[in-house]
Short mmCIF file of C-alpha atoms and ligand atoms in Angstrom, two decimals:
data_model
loop_
_atom_site.label_atom_id
_atom_site.label_comp_id
_atom_site.label_asym_id
_atom_site.label_seq_id
_atom_site.Cartn_x
_atom_site.Cartn_y
_atom_site.Cartn_z
CA UNK A 1 -2.13 197.18 39.01
CA UNK A 2 -2.90 200.79 39.16
CA UNK A 3 -1.28 202.68 36.30
CA UNK A 4 1.83 204.81 37.45
CA UNK A 5 0.84 208.37 37.36
CA UNK A 6 3.90 209.84 36.24
CA UNK A 7 4.70 207.23 33.55
CA UNK A 8 1.09 208.15 32.33
CA UNK A 9 1.67 211.87 31.95
CA UNK A 10 5.02 210.79 30.25
CA UNK A 11 3.42 208.64 27.86
CA UNK A 12 0.92 211.44 26.99
CA UNK A 13 3.47 213.98 26.58
CA UNK A 14 5.17 211.39 23.94
CA UNK A 15 1.97 210.79 22.24
CA UNK A 16 1.25 214.34 21.71
CA UNK A 17 4.81 215.02 20.35
CA UNK A 18 5.01 211.99 17.78
CA UNK A 19 1.51 213.02 16.26
CA UNK A 20 2.98 214.30 13.48
CA UNK A 21 4.51 210.98 12.28
CA UNK A 22 1.55 209.06 13.00
CA UNK A 23 0.31 208.06 9.34
CA UNK A 24 3.50 208.54 7.89
CA UNK A 25 5.45 206.08 6.31
CA UNK A 26 4.61 202.78 4.23
CA UNK A 27 2.22 200.02 5.13
CA UNK A 28 3.34 196.47 4.30
CA UNK A 29 2.09 195.50 0.74
CA UNK A 30 3.47 192.36 0.75
CA UNK A 31 0.64 190.86 3.34
CA UNK A 32 -2.51 192.59 2.10
CA UNK A 33 -4.44 192.65 5.32
CA UNK A 34 -2.02 194.50 6.88
CA UNK A 35 -1.95 197.16 4.33
CA UNK A 36 -5.55 197.77 5.52
CA UNK A 37 -4.92 198.64 8.90
CA UNK A 38 -5.89 202.12 9.99
CA UNK A 39 -2.84 204.37 9.49
CA UNK A 40 -3.94 206.54 12.74
CA UNK A 41 -3.36 203.69 15.12
CA UNK A 42 -1.06 204.49 17.83
CA UNK A 43 -0.40 202.75 21.21
CA UNK A 44 2.15 202.86 23.94
CA UNK A 45 2.49 200.81 27.14
CA UNK A 46 5.16 201.06 29.73
CA UNK A 47 5.11 198.14 32.35
CA UNK A 48 7.47 198.43 35.33
CA UNK A 49 9.08 195.27 36.94
CA UNK A 50 6.92 195.66 39.82
CA UNK A 51 3.70 195.11 37.55
CA UNK A 52 2.54 198.89 37.50
CA UNK A 53 1.52 199.72 33.91
CA UNK A 54 0.83 202.98 32.13
CA UNK A 55 -0.84 202.98 28.87
CA UNK A 56 -1.96 205.70 26.10
CA UNK A 57 -3.93 205.26 22.80
CA UNK A 58 -5.31 201.97 21.18
CA UNK A 59 -3.71 199.88 24.00
CA UNK A 60 -5.98 196.85 24.05
CA UNK A 61 -6.70 196.84 20.19
CA UNK A 62 -4.89 193.68 18.90
CA UNK A 63 -1.98 194.25 16.23
CA UNK A 64 -0.32 191.69 13.96
CA UNK A 65 2.89 190.76 15.88
CA UNK A 66 4.77 189.64 12.97
CA UNK A 67 8.54 189.40 13.65
CA UNK A 68 8.13 190.19 17.19
CA UNK A 69 6.90 186.60 17.38
CA UNK A 70 10.80 185.79 16.47
CA UNK A 71 11.58 186.45 20.25
CA UNK A 72 9.00 183.59 21.32
CA UNK A 73 10.40 181.27 18.67
CA UNK A 74 13.99 181.87 19.95
CA UNK A 75 12.80 181.47 23.76
CA UNK A 76 11.32 178.38 22.91
CA UNK A 77 14.17 176.86 20.55
CA UNK A 78 16.30 177.62 23.61
CA UNK A 79 14.06 175.93 26.29
CA UNK A 80 14.19 172.86 23.90
CA UNK A 81 17.70 172.71 22.70
CA UNK A 82 20.01 175.06 24.86
CA UNK A 83 23.11 176.28 23.06
CA UNK A 84 22.66 173.62 20.37
CA UNK A 85 20.82 176.32 18.30
CA UNK A 86 23.89 177.83 17.41
CA UNK A 87 25.12 175.28 15.28
CA UNK A 88 22.01 176.19 13.03
CA UNK A 89 22.19 180.05 13.05
CA UNK A 90 24.84 182.62 13.83
CA UNK A 91 24.29 185.36 16.26
CA UNK A 92 25.86 188.29 14.32
CA UNK A 93 24.05 191.33 13.10
CA UNK A 94 23.24 190.86 9.18
CA UNK A 95 23.35 194.47 8.05
CA UNK A 96 20.84 193.45 5.47
CA UNK A 97 17.01 193.49 5.07
CA UNK A 98 15.36 191.04 7.10
CA UNK A 99 13.97 189.03 4.13
CA UNK A 100 17.34 189.25 2.24
CA UNK A 101 18.61 186.12 0.18
CA UNK A 102 21.98 187.32 -0.64
CA UNK A 103 23.92 186.54 2.53
CA UNK A 104 22.42 183.14 2.88
CA UNK A 105 23.68 182.13 -0.45
CA UNK A 106 27.29 183.51 0.57
CA UNK A 107 27.22 181.97 4.00
CA UNK A 108 26.02 178.70 2.58
CA UNK A 109 22.78 178.22 4.37
CA UNK A 110 23.49 179.49 7.93
CA UNK A 111 21.43 182.48 8.79
CA UNK A 112 23.29 185.36 10.34
CA UNK A 113 20.88 185.64 13.34
CA UNK A 114 17.53 184.10 15.00
CA UNK A 115 15.82 187.54 14.23
CA UNK A 116 16.05 187.56 10.32
CA UNK A 117 13.22 185.66 8.36
CA UNK A 118 16.14 182.92 7.62
CA UNK A 119 17.20 182.59 11.20
CA UNK A 120 13.42 182.10 12.40
CA UNK A 121 12.33 179.79 9.73
CA UNK A 122 15.60 177.49 10.83
CA UNK A 123 14.40 177.48 14.59
CA UNK A 124 10.82 176.98 13.64
CA UNK A 125 12.23 173.80 11.59
CA UNK A 126 14.26 173.03 14.95
CA UNK A 127 11.16 173.29 17.21
CA UNK A 128 9.10 170.91 14.57
CA UNK A 129 11.80 168.05 14.84
CA UNK A 130 10.93 167.97 18.70
CA UNK A 131 7.09 169.14 18.75
CA UNK A 132 4.24 168.15 16.34
CA UNK A 133 2.74 171.70 16.52
CA UNK A 134 5.34 174.33 16.82
CA UNK A 135 2.76 177.16 16.11
CA UNK A 136 0.68 176.05 18.91
CA UNK A 137 3.69 175.73 21.13
CA UNK A 138 4.64 179.24 20.40
CA UNK A 139 1.16 180.59 20.81
CA UNK A 140 0.76 178.77 24.20
CA UNK A 141 4.31 180.34 25.32
CA UNK A 142 2.67 183.58 24.07
CA UNK A 143 -0.45 183.11 26.25
CA UNK A 144 1.47 181.85 29.43
CA UNK A 145 3.97 184.84 29.33
CA UNK A 146 1.09 187.34 28.78
CA UNK A 147 -1.15 185.68 31.18
CA UNK A 148 -3.73 185.86 28.57
CA UNK A 149 -5.49 182.58 27.42
CA UNK A 150 -7.41 184.21 24.64
CA UNK A 151 -4.46 185.13 22.57
CA UNK A 152 -4.53 183.44 18.97
CA UNK A 153 -3.50 183.38 15.51
CA UNK A 154 -5.31 185.57 12.75
CA UNK A 155 -5.69 183.18 10.22
CA UNK A 156 -6.59 185.59 7.45
CA UNK A 157 -3.27 187.11 7.83
CA UNK A 158 -1.47 183.80 7.83
CA UNK A 159 -3.31 182.85 4.45
CA UNK A 160 -2.76 186.07 3.12
CA UNK A 161 1.03 185.60 3.50
CA UNK A 162 0.94 182.09 2.43
CA UNK A 163 -0.18 183.36 -0.67
CA UNK A 164 2.39 186.22 -1.16
CA UNK A 165 5.23 184.93 0.90
CA UNK A 166 7.61 184.07 -2.09
CA UNK A 167 10.62 185.16 -0.49
CA UNK A 168 10.22 183.13 2.50
CA UNK A 169 9.49 180.44 0.37
CA UNK A 170 12.76 181.04 -1.39
CA UNK A 171 14.55 181.38 1.78
CA UNK A 172 13.17 178.21 3.15
CA UNK A 173 14.27 176.33 -0.20
CA UNK A 174 17.69 177.58 0.03
CA UNK A 175 17.97 176.53 3.74
CA UNK A 176 16.68 173.04 2.41
CA UNK A 177 19.30 172.65 -0.36
CA UNK A 178 22.10 173.72 2.24
CA UNK A 179 20.82 171.05 4.63
CA UNK A 180 19.86 173.36 7.18
CA UNK A 181 16.08 172.60 7.26
CA UNK A 182 15.27 169.08 8.30
CA UNK A 183 11.48 169.04 7.79
CA UNK A 184 9.02 169.52 4.90
CA UNK A 185 9.37 172.90 3.51
CA UNK A 186 5.53 173.54 3.52
CA UNK A 187 5.23 172.35 6.94
CA UNK A 188 7.87 174.59 8.26
CA UNK A 189 6.56 177.68 6.37
CA UNK A 190 2.63 176.93 7.44
CA UNK A 191 4.05 176.93 10.85
CA UNK A 192 6.02 180.21 10.50
CA UNK A 193 3.26 182.25 8.73
CA UNK A 194 0.85 181.06 11.74
CA UNK A 195 3.15 182.16 14.40
CA UNK A 196 3.86 185.79 12.38
CA UNK A 197 0.06 185.96 12.49
CA UNK A 198 -0.15 185.98 16.37
CA UNK A 199 -2.63 188.84 17.45
CA UNK A 200 -1.66 190.72 20.38
CA UNK A 201 -2.36 194.08 21.90
CA UNK A 202 0.32 196.43 23.18
CA UNK A 203 -0.96 195.49 26.68
CA UNK A 204 -0.35 191.71 25.85
CA UNK A 205 3.10 192.60 24.36
CA UNK A 206 4.26 194.56 27.33
CA UNK A 207 3.08 191.66 29.77
CA UNK A 208 4.45 188.77 27.45
CA UNK A 209 7.98 190.52 27.54
CA UNK A 210 8.11 191.34 31.14
CA UNK A 211 10.19 188.37 31.39
CA UNK A 212 13.01 189.93 29.45
CA UNK A 213 13.13 192.95 32.08
CA UNK A 214 12.59 190.76 35.11
CA UNK A 215 15.46 187.87 34.65
CA UNK A 216 12.99 185.41 33.44
CA UNK A 217 9.81 185.38 35.46
CA UNK A 218 6.32 185.64 33.55
CA UNK A 219 4.70 188.75 34.38
CA UNK A 220 2.20 187.20 36.62
CA UNK A 221 5.17 185.67 38.38
CA UNK A 222 3.89 182.00 38.16
CA UNK A 223 6.42 180.54 35.74
CA UNK A 224 10.13 180.88 34.46
CA UNK A 225 10.22 181.80 30.72
CA UNK A 226 13.87 181.64 30.65
CA UNK A 227 17.01 181.53 32.77
CA UNK A 228 18.54 184.66 33.78
CA UNK A 229 21.46 183.65 31.57
CA UNK A 230 19.15 183.00 28.49
CA UNK A 231 17.51 186.40 29.10
CA UNK A 232 20.88 188.12 28.99
CA UNK A 233 21.49 186.46 25.86
CA UNK A 234 18.04 186.91 24.33
CA UNK A 235 18.31 190.73 25.22
CA UNK A 236 21.71 190.79 23.68
CA UNK A 237 20.57 189.43 20.18
CA UNK A 238 17.74 191.94 20.29
CA UNK A 239 20.40 194.62 20.84
CA UNK A 240 22.39 193.55 17.85
CA UNK A 241 19.98 192.32 15.45
CA UNK A 242 16.28 192.97 16.62
CA UNK A 243 15.65 195.70 14.07
CA UNK A 244 17.76 194.26 11.18
CA UNK A 245 19.89 196.74 9.13
CA UNK A 246 18.75 199.50 11.42
CA UNK A 247 20.15 197.92 14.43
CA UNK A 248 22.96 200.69 14.90
CA UNK A 249 20.70 203.55 14.31
CA UNK A 250 18.05 202.08 16.92
CA UNK A 251 20.93 201.37 19.47
CA UNK A 252 22.09 205.11 18.69
CA UNK A 253 18.68 206.77 19.41
CA UNK A 254 16.76 204.47 21.56
CA UNK A 255 19.65 202.80 23.56
CA UNK A 256 17.68 199.52 24.49
CA UNK A 257 17.31 195.84 23.09
CA UNK A 258 14.23 196.05 20.69
CA UNK A 259 12.37 193.98 18.57
CA UNK A 260 10.11 195.06 15.53
CA UNK A 261 7.53 193.67 13.30
CA UNK A 262 6.06 194.91 9.85
CA UNK A 263 2.53 195.09 11.77
CA UNK A 264 4.25 198.36 13.32
CA UNK A 265 4.95 196.93 16.84
CA UNK A 266 7.85 197.22 18.58
CA UNK A 267 9.09 195.87 22.10
CA UNK A 268 11.75 197.11 23.86
CA UNK A 269 13.46 196.14 27.39
CA UNK A 270 15.14 197.90 30.08
CA UNK A 271 16.48 195.24 32.14
CA UNK A 272 15.60 195.31 35.53
CA UNK A 273 13.18 198.22 35.05
CA UNK A 274 10.83 197.97 32.14
CA UNK A 275 9.30 196.43 29.09
CA UNK A 276 7.74 198.78 26.75
CA UNK A 277 5.50 198.15 23.92
CA UNK A 278 4.56 200.52 21.22
CA UNK A 279 2.52 200.20 17.73
CA UNK A 280 1.94 202.76 14.96
CA UNK A 281 1.55 200.89 11.53
CA UNK A 282 3.63 203.38 9.28
CA UNK A 283 6.85 201.98 8.68
CA UNK A 284 10.24 203.44 7.58
CA UNK A 285 12.38 201.94 4.74
CA UNK A 286 13.82 199.22 6.99
CA UNK A 287 10.41 197.91 7.93
CA UNK A 288 10.40 199.50 11.49
CA UNK A 289 7.63 201.53 12.81
CA UNK A 290 8.42 205.15 12.26
CA UNK A 291 6.36 206.99 14.92
CA UNK A 292 7.31 203.95 17.39
CA UNK A 293 11.01 204.22 17.08
CA UNK A 294 10.65 207.94 17.77
CA UNK A 295 8.36 207.49 20.65
CA UNK A 296 10.83 204.94 21.95
CA UNK A 297 13.76 207.49 21.33
CA UNK A 298 11.44 210.16 23.15
CA UNK A 299 10.69 207.65 25.97
CA UNK A 300 14.71 206.89 26.78
CA UNK A 301 15.36 210.54 26.35
CA UNK A 302 13.00 212.07 28.64
CA UNK A 303 13.59 209.28 31.38
CA UNK A 304 17.32 209.71 30.79
CA UNK A 305 17.74 205.84 30.85
CA UNK A 306 19.36 203.26 28.21
CA UNK A 307 21.52 200.30 28.52
CA UNK A 308 24.37 202.41 27.80
O1 DON B 1 8.11 186.83 7.12
C1 DON B 1 7.65 188.13 6.87
O2 DON B 1 8.39 188.57 6.07
C2 DON B 1 6.80 188.59 7.94
N1 DON B 1 5.79 187.72 8.24
C3 DON B 1 7.59 189.28 8.94
C4 DON B 1 8.48 190.07 8.73
C5 DON B 1 8.78 191.36 9.75
O3 DON B 1 7.87 191.33 10.75
C6 DON B 1 9.85 192.21 9.58
N2 DON B 1 9.88 193.05 10.74
N3 DON B 1 10.04 194.32 10.78
#
């Protein structure tokens, strides 16, 4: 589809305004290949529900989607298990960092929501109980929803995280100790790390999560990714839990359901209207893209739209 001319000038204006923030913030030291990504990267893709797309910056360059993959994990878990997933995870904001251990101890092994690490590890375990290759199934879901059969894991990133992911190991063993992880810890974590390592461009992300704006249809209109009811629920959990302990600030500033990853990507959704993907590797204190969040705030401010 041709780019929407007005949307493109809007994105160019935003790109110019956020320039002072690009390069600021920290890179995730816990995953060495991500700490080596050039700080000057920035991309933003706005995809309307009618398929018109506008882009600025490094829009076709792949980034490590990291926790954005938690939307795919939740979608697949809902497809497989429906409302049964809610016996394994809650759906309340955590008010804690994404990799925190303390709440899981206090709440006896039931993660606060599917978008913190403990919740996504639990749902990966749930998927592994149903499918032999949960990571492959999530990758296939990403390929189908984005309409891009070449999407894949970055196995160097997955291996780096497997070597350094001690907090995730601790979370998984904690879950196991509480009886909320049914499979072998190493198999679950291997799948989880591979899923986090999925490599997608902002163009891929905007297409892959078009279904959250369209009521469930994939970007190419050929498959139903989720029912309308499931879409409402995924968006609700994104709004309340998608950016961890910044969920309140993000809702206040951006006003859209959003999901971030430590690779510096963020996907946000205006149901019925558009999906937007943004990327800038520098992160704020809570692990969310600094320039990316500001770009989204500018977008909703300039468009005068939000879910509120
Ligand atoms: O499990 C982890 O810690 C990383 N693979 C993903 C964390 C993440 O992306 C948090 N996002 N802002």
